[in-house]
mmCIF file of C-alpha atoms in Angstrom:
data_model
loop_
_atom_site.group_PDB
_atom_site.id
_atom_site.type_symbol
_atom_site.label_atom_id
_atom_site.label_comp_id
_atom_site.label_asym_id
_atom_site.label_seq_id
_atom_site.Cartn_x
_atom_site.Cartn_y
_atom_site.Cartn_z
ATOM 1 C CA MET P 718 127.063 129.722 94.471
ATOM 2 C CA THR P 719 127.315 126.846 92.019
ATOM 3 C CA TYR P 720 126.137 128.058 88.650
ATOM 4 C CA ARG P 721 124.330 125.805 86.191
ATOM 5 C CA ARG P 722 123.265 126.503 82.629
ATOM 6 C CA PRO P 723 119.728 127.966 82.405
ATOM 7 C CA TYR P 724 118.432 125.439 79.883
ATOM 8 C CA SER P 725 118.895 122.493 82.224
ATOM 9 C CA VAL P 726 116.144 121.572 84.690
ATOM 10 C CA PRO P 727 116.330 120.381 88.302
ATOM 11 C CA ASP P 728 116.769 116.661 88.886
ATOM 12 C CA ASN P 729 113.405 116.516 90.658
ATOM 13 C CA GLU P 730 111.555 118.404 87.916
ATOM 14 C CA LEU P 731 108.506 116.113 87.713
ATOM 15 C CA LEU P 732 107.988 116.069 91.470
ATOM 16 C CA ARG P 733 108.583 119.817 91.581
ATOM 17 C CA LEU P 734 105.876 120.444 88.992
ATOM 18 C CA GLU P 735 103.463 118.155 90.842
ATOM 19 C CA LYS P 736 103.978 120.139 94.031
ATOM 20 C CA LEU P 737 103.485 123.406 92.148
ATOM 21 C CA LYS P 738 100.229 122.030 90.770
ATOM 22 C CA ASP P 739 99.113 121.057 94.292
ATOM 23 C CA TYR P 740 99.433 124.659 95.428
ATOM 24 C CA GLN P 741 96.915 125.774 92.756
ATOM 25 C CA ILE P 742 98.644 129.155 92.527
ATOM 26 C CA LEU P 743 99.253 129.363 88.772
ATOM 27 C CA ASP P 744 97.178 131.910 86.840
ATOM 28 C CA THR P 745 95.575 133.316 89.993
ATOM 29 C CA HIS P 746 94.964 137.015 90.535
ATOM 30 C CA SER P 747 97.339 139.243 92.467
ATOM 31 C CA GLU P 748 96.812 139.183 96.230
ATOM 32 C CA ASP P 749 97.546 141.817 98.819
ATOM 33 C CA THR P 750 99.435 139.397 101.088
ATOM 34 C CA PHE P 751 101.927 138.380 98.419
ATOM 35 C CA ASP P 752 102.190 141.888 96.987
ATOM 36 C CA LYS P 753 103.172 143.252 100.407
ATOM 37 C CA LEU P 754 105.916 140.639 100.726
ATOM 38 C CA ALA P 755 107.306 141.563 97.306
ATOM 39 C CA LEU P 756 107.158 145.266 98.190
ATOM 40 C CA LEU P 757 108.992 144.575 101.451
ATOM 41 C CA ALA P 758 111.717 142.750 99.506
ATOM 42 C CA ALA P 759 112.173 145.762 97.212
ATOM 43 C CA GLN P 760 112.393 148.065 100.238
ATOM 44 C CA ILE P 761 114.966 145.830 101.973
ATOM 45 C CA PHE P 762 117.254 145.897 98.926
ATOM 46 C CA ASN P 763 116.276 149.374 97.772
ATOM 47 C CA THR P 764 115.664 148.099 94.246
ATOM 48 C CA SER P 765 113.268 149.328 91.576
ATOM 49 C CA SER P 766 111.523 145.965 91.159
ATOM 50 C CA ALA P 767 110.601 142.818 93.063
ATOM 51 C CA TYR P 768 108.614 139.740 92.100
ATOM 52 C CA ILE P 769 107.142 136.544 93.456
ATOM 53 C CA ASN P 770 107.412 134.068 90.594
ATOM 54 C CA PHE P 771 106.440 130.429 90.106
ATOM 55 C CA VAL P 772 108.359 128.411 87.546
ATOM 56 C CA ASP P 773 106.029 126.219 85.479
ATOM 57 C CA LYS P 774 107.074 123.718 82.813
ATOM 58 C CA GLU P 775 107.562 126.209 79.975
ATOM 59 C CA ARG P 776 106.986 129.595 81.592
ATOM 60 C CA VAL P 777 107.413 131.647 84.736
ATOM 61 C CA PHE P 778 104.134 132.875 86.228
ATOM 62 C CA VAL P 779 104.369 136.268 87.918
ATOM 63 C CA LYS P 780 102.179 136.200 91.027
ATOM 64 C CA SER P 781 103.301 139.527 92.480
ATOM 65 C CA ASN P 782 104.771 142.328 90.393
ATOM 66 C CA VAL P 783 106.339 145.376 92.036
ATOM 67 C CA SER P 784 107.659 147.147 88.938
ATOM 68 C CA MET P 785 106.700 149.421 86.074
ATOM 69 C CA LEU P 786 106.382 146.431 83.727
ATOM 70 C CA LEU P 787 102.975 144.887 83.047
ATOM 71 C CA MET P 788 103.346 141.141 82.644
ATOM 72 C CA ASP P 789 101.674 137.961 83.902
ATOM 73 C CA ASP P 790 104.298 135.512 82.747
ATOM 74 C CA VAL P 791 107.494 135.185 80.719
ATOM 75 C CA PRO P 792 109.030 132.255 78.849
ATOM 76 C CA ARG P 793 111.046 130.092 81.203
ATOM 77 C CA ALA P 794 114.183 130.422 79.078
ATOM 78 C CA GLU P 795 114.056 134.208 79.475
ATOM 79 C CA SER P 796 113.945 134.302 83.278
ATOM 80 C CA LEU P 797 116.803 134.286 85.781
ATOM 81 C CA CYS P 798 114.399 132.501 88.134
ATOM 82 C CA THR P 799 114.949 129.419 85.987
ATOM 83 C CA ILE P 800 118.508 129.467 87.294
ATOM 84 C CA ALA P 801 117.577 130.425 90.862
ATOM 85 C CA ILE P 802 115.306 127.418 91.487
ATOM 86 C CA LYS P 803 118.280 125.127 90.919
ATOM 87 C CA ASN P 804 120.020 126.520 94.000
ATOM 88 C CA ASP P 805 118.995 126.029 97.605
ATOM 89 C CA ASN P 806 120.557 129.318 98.711
ATOM 90 C CA VAL P 807 119.921 132.814 97.406
ATOM 91 C CA THR P 808 121.115 133.273 93.850
ATOM 92 C CA ILE P 809 122.741 136.676 93.405
ATOM 93 C CA PHE P 810 124.236 138.464 90.413
ATOM 94 C CA THR P 811 125.714 141.839 91.389
ATOM 95 C CA ASP P 812 126.236 142.647 87.713
ATOM 96 C CA THR P 813 124.920 140.261 85.075
ATOM 97 C CA LEU P 814 127.189 141.758 82.406
ATOM 98 C CA THR P 815 130.233 140.348 84.228
ATOM 99 C CA VAL P 816 128.944 136.755 84.176
ATOM 100 C CA PRO P 817 130.154 135.014 80.976
ATOM 101 C CA GLU P 818 127.516 132.274 81.144
ATOM 102 C CA LEU P 819 124.746 134.881 81.194
ATOM 103 C CA ILE P 820 126.280 136.979 78.431
ATOM 104 C CA SER P 821 126.477 133.910 76.187
ATOM 105 C CA ASN P 822 122.734 133.267 76.557
ATOM 106 C CA PRO P 823 120.888 135.628 74.201
ATOM 107 C CA ALA P 824 117.485 134.755 75.697
ATOM 108 C CA LEU P 825 118.235 136.338 79.084
ATOM 109 C CA PRO P 826 117.377 140.070 79.421
ATOM 110 C CA ILE P 827 120.649 141.028 81.110
ATOM 111 C CA ASP P 828 120.767 144.494 79.480
ATOM 112 C CA ASP P 829 117.708 145.458 81.519
ATOM 113 C CA VAL P 830 118.468 143.296 84.559
ATOM 114 C CA ARG P 831 121.912 144.130 85.908
ATOM 115 C CA PHE P 832 121.323 143.217 89.573
ATOM 116 C CA TYR P 833 119.375 140.120 90.630
ATOM 117 C CA ALA P 834 118.864 138.331 93.952
ATOM 118 C CA GLY P 835 116.384 135.473 94.174
ATOM 119 C CA ALA P 836 115.528 133.213 97.129
ATOM 120 C CA PRO P 837 113.941 129.883 96.208
ATOM 121 C CA LEU P 838 110.439 129.068 97.407
ATOM 122 C CA LYS P 839 111.234 125.651 98.828
ATOM 123 C CA SER P 840 108.360 123.319 99.745
ATOM 124 C CA PRO P 841 108.649 121.124 102.869
ATOM 125 C CA GLU P 842 109.536 118.237 100.532
ATOM 126 C CA GLY P 843 112.503 120.213 99.177
ATOM 127 C CA HIS P 844 111.033 121.247 95.822
ATOM 128 C CA ASN P 845 111.861 124.781 94.638
ATOM 129 C CA VAL P 846 108.617 125.861 92.999
ATOM 130 C CA GLY P 847 109.563 129.495 92.411
ATOM 131 C CA THR P 848 111.362 132.528 93.830
ATOM 132 C CA ILE P 849 110.920 135.807 95.568
ATOM 133 C CA CYS P 850 113.404 138.062 93.817
ATOM 134 C CA VAL P 851 114.583 141.640 93.612
ATOM 135 C CA VAL P 852 115.787 143.244 90.376
ATOM 136 C CA ASP P 853 117.453 146.489 89.376
ATOM 137 C CA SER P 854 118.592 147.998 86.088
ATOM 138 C CA LYS P 855 121.956 148.944 87.566
ATOM 139 C CA PRO P 856 124.617 146.849 89.340
ATOM 140 C CA GLY P 857 124.245 146.470 93.100
ATOM 141 C CA GLU P 858 125.483 144.775 96.253
ATOM 142 C CA ALA P 859 123.772 142.797 98.972
ATOM 143 C CA THR P 860 124.666 142.235 102.608
ATOM 144 C CA GLU P 861 124.313 138.906 104.414
ATOM 145 C CA GLU P 862 121.539 140.445 106.489
ATOM 146 C CA GLN P 863 119.584 141.387 103.365
ATOM 147 C CA LEU P 864 119.991 137.903 101.888
ATOM 148 C CA THR P 865 118.845 136.338 105.173
ATOM 149 C CA MET P 866 115.766 138.561 105.188
ATOM 150 C CA LEU P 867 114.975 137.553 101.599
ATOM 151 C CA LYS P 868 115.118 133.880 102.614
ATOM 152 C CA THR P 869 112.778 134.665 105.515
ATOM 153 C CA LEU P 870 110.287 136.254 103.129
ATOM 154 C CA ALA P 871 110.513 133.135 100.934
ATOM 155 C CA SER P 872 109.657 130.931 103.913
ATOM 156 C CA ILE P 873 106.628 133.136 104.688
ATOM 157 C CA VAL P 874 105.372 132.658 101.119
ATOM 158 C CA ILE P 875 105.693 128.876 101.447
ATOM 159 C CA ASP P 876 103.999 128.902 104.868
ATOM 160 C CA LYS P 877 101.070 130.734 103.294
ATOM 161 C CA LEU P 878 100.829 128.213 100.460
ATOM 162 C CA GLU P 879 101.102 125.228 102.822
ATOM 163 C CA ASN P 880 98.378 126.583 105.102
ATOM 164 C CA ARG P 881 96.081 126.959 102.116
ATOM 165 C CA LEU P 882 96.912 123.453 100.964
ATOM 166 C CA ARG P 883 96.173 121.956 104.398
ATOM 167 C CA TYR P 884 92.899 123.840 104.607
ATOM 168 C CA ARG P 885 91.842 122.679 101.153
ATOM 169 C CA LYS P 886 92.702 119.061 101.966
ATOM 170 C CA SER P 887 90.797 119.320 105.223
ATOM 171 C CA ILE P 888 87.705 120.503 103.360
ATOM 172 C CA GLU P 889 88.126 117.735 100.772
ATOM 173 C CA SER P 890 88.462 115.183 103.566
ATOM 174 C CA GLN P 891 85.266 116.404 105.194
ATOM 175 C CA VAL P 892 83.411 116.278 101.874
ATOM 176 C CA ASN P 893 84.683 112.750 101.179
ATOM 177 C CA LEU P 894 83.649 111.639 104.653
ATOM 178 C CA MET P 895 80.198 113.112 104.136
ATOM 179 C CA ASN P 896 79.847 111.437 100.721
ATOM 180 C CA ILE P 897 80.846 108.078 102.183
ATOM 181 C CA THR P 898 78.389 108.413 105.060
ATOM 182 C CA LEU P 899 75.537 109.501 102.785
ATOM 183 C CA HIS P 900 76.252 106.567 100.508
ATOM 184 C CA GLU P 901 76.247 104.164 103.453
ATOM 185 C CA ILE P 902 72.923 105.573 104.640
ATOM 186 C CA LYS P 903 71.423 104.897 101.200
ATOM 187 C CA ASN P 904 71.726 101.137 101.727
ATOM 188 C CA PRO P 905 69.700 100.861 104.954
ATOM 189 C CA LEU P 906 67.158 103.337 103.559
ATOM 190 C CA ALA P 907 66.721 101.093 100.525
ATOM 191 C CA SER P 908 66.311 98.116 102.878
ATOM 192 C CA ILE P 909 63.582 99.948 104.824
ATOM 193 C CA LYS P 910 61.750 100.792 101.602
ATOM 194 C CA LEU P 911 61.952 97.200 100.363
ATOM 195 C CA ALA P 912 60.836 95.798 103.709
ATOM 196 C CA ASN P 913 57.832 98.130 103.711
ATOM 197 C CA GLU P 914 56.837 97.004 100.207
ATOM 198 C CA ILE P 915 57.209 93.334 101.159
ATOM 199 C CA ILE P 916 54.969 93.879 104.198
ATOM 200 C CA SER P 917 52.304 95.541 102.045
ATOM 201 C CA LYS P 918 52.290 92.603 99.621
ATOM 202 C CA SER P 919 52.832 89.822 102.146
ATOM 203 C CA PRO P 920 51.388 90.611 105.631
ATOM 204 C CA GLN P 921 52.708 87.319 107.052
ATOM 205 C CA SER P 922 56.244 88.656 106.661
ATOM 206 C CA VAL P 923 55.687 91.493 109.170
ATOM 207 C CA GLU P 924 57.774 89.971 111.943
ATOM 208 C CA ARG P 925 60.761 89.225 109.709
ATOM 209 C CA MET P 926 60.631 92.599 107.920
ATOM 210 C CA THR P 927 60.166 94.516 111.191
ATOM 211 C CA GLU P 928 63.485 93.126 112.335
ATOM 212 C CA ASN P 929 65.101 94.300 109.084
ATOM 213 C CA ILE P 930 63.639 97.793 109.485
ATOM 214 C CA TYR P 931 64.871 98.023 113.072
ATOM 215 C CA SER P 932 68.343 96.896 111.985
ATOM 216 C CA SER P 933 68.431 99.442 109.150
ATOM 217 C CA VAL P 934 67.352 102.312 111.398
ATOM 218 C CA SER P 935 70.087 101.343 113.881
ATOM 219 C CA ARG P 936 72.658 101.419 111.069
ATOM 220 C CA ILE P 937 71.549 104.910 110.036
ATOM 221 C CA GLN P 938 71.837 106.147 113.609
ATOM 222 C CA SER P 939 75.263 104.553 113.892
ATOM 223 C CA LYS P 940 76.482 106.154 110.663
ATOM 224 C CA LEU P 941 75.337 109.615 111.714
ATOM 225 C CA SER P 942 77.023 109.188 115.082
ATOM 226 C CA GLU P 943 80.211 108.019 113.367
ATOM 227 C CA LEU P 944 80.138 111.055 111.057
ATOM 228 C CA LEU P 945 79.905 113.427 114.007
ATOM 229 C CA LYS P 946 82.740 111.685 115.835
ATOM 230 C CA GLN P 947 85.095 111.521 112.874
ATOM 231 C CA SER P 948 84.477 115.151 111.941
ATOM 232 C CA GLU P 949 86.013 116.083 115.295
ATOM 233 C CA LEU P 950 89.168 114.046 114.741
ATOM 234 C CA GLU P 951 92.333 115.449 113.198
ATOM 235 C CA ASP P 952 92.919 112.086 111.524
ATOM 236 C CA LYS P 953 90.086 111.505 109.082
ATOM 237 C CA ASP P 954 91.017 107.927 108.209
ATOM 238 C CA MET P 955 88.226 105.391 108.661
ATOM 239 C CA MET P 956 88.713 103.106 111.630
ATOM 240 C CA LEU P 957 87.176 99.664 112.040
ATOM 241 C CA SER P 958 84.969 98.267 114.783
ATOM 242 C CA VAL P 959 86.061 94.625 114.606
ATOM 243 C CA GLU P 960 83.913 91.760 115.886
ATOM 244 C CA GLU P 961 83.033 88.188 114.933
ATOM 245 C CA VAL P 962 80.791 88.148 111.872
ATOM 246 C CA ASP P 963 78.713 85.239 110.558
ATOM 247 C CA LEU P 964 78.750 85.795 106.789
ATOM 248 C CA LYS P 965 76.105 83.159 106.106
ATOM 249 C CA GLU P 966 73.669 84.936 108.411
ATOM 250 C CA MET P 967 74.556 88.274 106.812
ATOM 251 C CA PHE P 968 73.915 86.941 103.300
ATOM 252 C CA VAL P 969 70.546 85.475 104.291
ATOM 253 C CA ARG P 970 69.490 88.859 105.670
ATOM 254 C CA LEU P 971 70.650 90.654 102.515
ATOM 255 C CA LEU P 972 68.871 88.205 100.222
ATOM 256 C CA ASN P 973 65.646 88.737 102.174
ATOM 257 C CA ASN P 974 66.033 92.482 101.708
ATOM 258 C CA PHE P 975 66.572 92.160 97.950
ATOM 259 C CA GLU P 976 63.973 89.527 97.127
ATOM 260 C CA LEU P 977 61.272 91.985 96.054
ATOM 261 C CA LEU P 978 63.685 94.074 93.949
ATOM 262 C CA ALA P 979 64.879 90.958 92.115
ATOM 263 C CA LEU P 980 61.327 89.719 91.560
ATOM 264 C CA ARG P 981 60.420 92.984 89.854
ATOM 265 C CA LYS P 982 62.908 92.121 87.113
ATOM 266 C CA LYS P 983 62.086 88.410 87.254
ATOM 267 C CA GLN P 984 65.651 87.792 88.382
ATOM 268 C CA VAL P 985 66.705 84.749 90.386
ATOM 269 C CA ILE P 986 69.352 84.974 93.120
ATOM 270 C CA GLU P 987 71.155 81.706 93.825
ATOM 271 C CA PHE P 988 73.156 81.547 97.051
ATOM 272 C CA HIS P 989 75.753 78.885 97.811
ATOM 273 C CA CYS P 990 77.798 78.901 101.002
ATOM 274 C CA ASP P 991 80.158 76.389 102.618
ATOM 275 C CA GLU P 992 78.149 74.639 105.290
ATOM 276 C CA ASN P 993 80.847 75.079 107.929
ATOM 277 C CA LEU P 994 82.156 78.467 106.834
ATOM 278 C CA PRO P 995 84.012 79.943 109.850
ATOM 279 C CA LYS P 996 83.119 83.359 111.206
ATOM 280 C CA ILE P 997 85.421 86.222 110.261
ATOM 281 C CA GLU P 998 86.874 89.072 112.316
ATOM 282 C CA ALA P 999 85.592 92.231 110.615
ATOM 283 C CA ASP P 1000 83.615 95.427 110.873
ATOM 284 C CA ARG P 1001 80.081 94.087 110.475
ATOM 285 C CA THR P 1002 78.594 97.298 109.094
ATOM 286 C CA LYS P 1003 81.297 97.936 106.512
ATOM 287 C CA ILE P 1004 81.332 94.352 105.207
ATOM 288 C CA SER P 1005 77.550 94.429 105.020
ATOM 289 C CA ASP P 1006 77.758 97.677 103.040
ATOM 290 C CA VAL P 1007 80.178 96.082 100.570
ATOM 291 C CA LEU P 1008 78.008 92.999 100.014
ATOM 292 C CA HIS P 1009 74.891 95.159 99.813
ATOM 293 C CA ASN P 1010 76.531 97.306 97.139
ATOM 294 C CA LEU P 1011 77.716 94.334 95.052
ATOM 295 C CA LEU P 1012 74.324 92.621 95.163
ATOM 296 C CA SER P 1013 72.518 95.882 94.469
ATOM 297 C CA ASN P 1014 74.725 96.515 91.436
ATOM 298 C CA ALA P 1015 74.195 92.975 90.145
ATOM 299 C CA ILE P 1016 70.441 93.511 90.208
ATOM 300 C CA LYS P 1017 70.666 97.081 88.900
ATOM 301 C CA TYR P 1018 72.820 96.320 85.849
ATOM 302 C CA SER P 1019 71.486 92.849 84.969
ATOM 303 C CA TYR P 1020 68.785 92.220 82.428
ATOM 304 C CA HIS P 1021 65.335 90.878 83.231
ATOM 305 C CA ASP P 1022 64.908 87.080 83.455
ATOM 306 C CA THR P 1023 68.551 86.454 84.409
ATOM 307 C CA THR P 1024 70.295 84.680 87.269
ATOM 308 C CA ILE P 1025 72.627 86.161 89.865
ATOM 309 C CA LYS P 1026 74.904 83.701 91.627
ATOM 310 C CA VAL P 1027 76.387 84.471 95.045
ATOM 311 C CA THR P 1028 78.940 82.122 96.606
ATOM 312 C CA ALA P 1029 81.009 82.176 99.787
ATOM 313 C CA ARG P 1030 83.704 79.592 100.488
ATOM 314 C CA GLU P 1031 86.824 79.049 102.532
ATOM 315 C CA ALA P 1032 90.123 79.518 100.674
ATOM 316 C CA GLY P 1033 93.081 79.007 102.979
ATOM 317 C CA ASN P 1034 93.159 81.812 105.520
ATOM 318 C CA TYR P 1035 90.614 83.817 103.534
ATOM 319 C CA VAL P 1036 86.920 83.761 102.781
ATOM 320 C CA HIS P 1037 86.353 83.963 99.034
ATOM 321 C CA ILE P 1038 83.127 85.681 97.940
ATOM 322 C CA GLU P 1039 81.834 85.920 94.380
ATOM 323 C CA VAL P 1040 78.861 87.848 92.994
ATOM 324 C CA LYS P 1041 78.283 86.794 89.385
ATOM 325 C CA ASP P 1042 75.634 88.269 87.117
ATOM 326 C CA GLU P 1043 74.454 87.831 83.529
ATOM 327 C CA GLY P 1044 74.336 91.548 82.874
ATOM 328 C CA GLN P 1045 75.965 94.088 80.587
ATOM 329 C CA GLY P 1046 79.559 93.205 81.401
ATOM 330 C CA LEU P 1047 82.583 95.490 81.299
ATOM 331 C CA ASN P 1048 84.809 96.686 78.472
ATOM 332 C CA PHE P 1049 88.513 97.512 78.748
ATOM 333 C CA SER P 1050 87.861 101.180 79.533
ATOM 334 C CA ASP P 1051 85.466 100.194 82.338
ATOM 335 C CA MET P 1052 88.059 97.910 83.890
ATOM 336 C CA GLN P 1053 90.645 100.713 83.952
ATOM 337 C CA LYS P 1054 88.474 103.047 86.050
ATOM 338 C CA LEU P 1055 86.149 100.603 87.794
ATOM 339 C CA PHE P 1056 86.987 101.542 91.388
ATOM 340 C CA THR P 1057 87.470 105.270 90.757
ATOM 341 C CA LYS P 1058 85.141 107.717 92.478
ATOM 342 C CA PHE P 1059 82.354 109.099 90.264
ATOM 343 C CA ALA P 1060 83.569 107.007 87.321
ATOM 344 C CA LYS P 1061 81.237 106.898 84.305
ATOM 345 C CA LEU P 1062 81.003 103.308 83.054
ATOM 346 C CA SER P 1063 79.445 102.005 79.870
ATOM 347 C CA SER P 1064 76.724 100.023 81.678
ATOM 348 C CA THR P 1065 73.404 101.653 82.538
ATOM 349 C CA PRO P 1066 70.734 100.523 85.033
ATOM 350 C CA THR P 1067 68.149 98.266 83.377
ATOM 351 C CA GLY P 1068 65.251 99.403 85.568
ATOM 352 C CA LYS P 1069 65.732 103.179 85.607
ATOM 353 C CA GLU P 1070 67.592 103.001 88.914
ATOM 354 C CA THR P 1071 70.023 105.763 89.896
ATOM 355 C CA SER P 1072 73.748 105.616 90.595
ATOM 356 C CA ASN P 1073 76.185 108.174 92.041
ATOM 357 C CA GLY P 1074 79.415 106.398 91.097
ATOM 358 C CA LEU P 1075 80.662 106.079 94.680
ATOM 359 C CA GLY P 1076 79.709 102.537 95.654
ATOM 360 C CA LEU P 1077 82.633 100.581 94.222
ATOM 361 C CA SER P 1078 85.311 103.046 95.323
ATOM 362 C CA ILE P 1079 83.944 102.964 98.867
ATOM 363 C CA SER P 1080 83.710 99.163 98.779
ATOM 364 C CA LYS P 1081 87.343 98.936 97.720
ATOM 365 C CA SER P 1082 88.475 101.177 100.567
ATOM 366 C CA PHE P 1083 86.468 99.126 103.090
ATOM 367 C CA ILE P 1084 87.906 95.817 101.880
ATOM 368 C CA GLU P 1085 91.459 97.161 101.862
ATOM 369 C CA LEU P 1086 91.000 98.387 105.443
ATOM 370 C CA HIS P 1087 90.368 94.718 106.283
ATOM 371 C CA ASN P 1088 93.623 93.790 104.513
ATOM 372 C CA GLY P 1089 91.565 92.104 101.832
ATOM 373 C CA ASN P 1090 91.221 92.426 98.084
ATOM 374 C CA ILE P 1091 88.421 93.132 95.625
ATOM 375 C CA TYR P 1092 88.483 92.931 91.840
ATOM 376 C CA ALA P 1093 86.229 92.187 88.888
ATOM 377 C CA MET P 1094 86.306 89.912 85.852
ATOM 378 C CA SER P 1095 84.262 90.167 82.681
ATOM 379 C CA PRO P 1096 84.563 88.380 79.315
ATOM 380 C CA GLY P 1097 83.299 91.557 77.640
ATOM 381 C CA LYS P 1098 80.198 93.579 76.921
ATOM 382 C CA ASP P 1099 76.895 91.754 77.440
ATOM 383 C CA LYS P 1100 78.740 88.735 78.843
ATOM 384 C CA GLY P 1101 78.215 89.406 82.538
ATOM 385 C CA THR P 1102 80.493 90.429 85.380
ATOM 386 C CA THR P 1103 81.917 88.644 88.409
ATOM 387 C CA PHE P 1104 83.084 90.559 91.473
ATOM 388 C CA ILE P 1105 85.488 88.681 93.741
ATOM 389 C CA VAL P 1106 86.175 89.638 97.332
ATOM 390 C CA SER P 1107 88.808 88.005 99.546
ATOM 391 C CA ILE P 1108 88.889 88.791 103.264
ATOM 392 C CA PRO P 1109 91.171 87.189 105.880
ATOM 393 C CA PHE P 1110 89.361 85.258 108.615
ATOM 394 C CA LYS P 1111 91.610 86.834 111.257
ATOM 395 C CA PHE P 1112 91.982 90.600 111.289
ATOM 396 C CA ASN P 1113 95.530 91.821 111.863
ATOM 397 C CA LYS P 1114 95.273 95.275 113.430
ATOM 398 C CA THR P 1115 99.010 95.914 113.053
ATOM 399 C CA GLU P 1116 98.696 95.600 109.275
ATOM 400 C CA GLU P 1117 95.759 98.007 109.261
ATOM 401 C CA LEU P 1118 97.701 100.638 111.183
ATOM 402 C CA THR P 1119 100.688 100.174 108.903
ATOM 403 C CA GLU P 1120 98.558 100.705 105.800
ATOM 404 C CA ILE P 1121 96.959 103.836 107.259
ATOM 405 C CA SER P 1122 100.374 105.196 108.157
ATOM 406 C CA GLU P 1123 101.670 104.548 104.648
ATOM 407 C CA TYR P 1124 98.571 106.184 103.176
ATOM 408 C CA ASN P 1125 99.221 109.336 105.198
#
């Protein structure tokens, strides 16, 4: 065993602490599963004490305690586990009083701990987050078979933690998928409500609004079907259904859906599009959701009697889309967390509308799946905001798969 001084930390300390945090094991109650493993370790070595410990930044948290001592944690400098996590094999001291480096460290309790054997709890990434160790107040010996069994117990602890982590991530993935789907359903529901109000105020628009209602209902059915399908997949990443999309036609449909909402605030929506704008290869529903969200936000956060300008133009191999409003604008703090889920921004709806803080984060993920980009510009508070979206005309599926792979 290569011995290192106890006050030094592993080279991968930051990554190690991140992995320990991911396990969410610190400051949890004792559990029968872990306690049985610690007890088995004590029985294998025939020692008076055994522990399952996790080494945090400044302390060692005691998850399982098979001893007469009552303690939940100890300072990191006072634990031999601080040394053990810096070794990939079992760290063993048959008699601590014969090790000069330990004797010279007054913080270590070597008068009470004469025999120590600790196997690191190594994560699949190679981070030693803690130990399963056996301790005795008198010197002792250990056979190779005992040390091998201690390493096996350490691997069982890690397997347990990894299974919990996978389960938790699976649940989080399902919840995120559900949130995304519910958010996407909100848009067509809003379109149905607007179309119904337009029909009640303007009977001659029945034919046009009926088509919008039918389209919105179809989108809801599609989203629910997609949710059921994706919930059955092991890979929860969103996949795209790519087809040719006429953006000009899509914008006209969206503007028809939003005309009543804008009129309520006496807002004017100006739309400018290149006459010969080529069609793009994209997922029609997801791009529509993005544009719907940007236009909805522009109306929601803009003041009454203002103008919203929407433009779409060709820019090299990309279509360049801008949604510019004369609303409340963004401050520096807003810009830092703009596309974060459930972010609380300084702007508030000007017509008592509601917001769940998911729209922009979902829009960003949809645009990035298309190998595009989305960002915002604002001169400052009360000076308006411009959202810019760039999407390639040709969709490169290889790039999409590469990005998904890198994300995983």
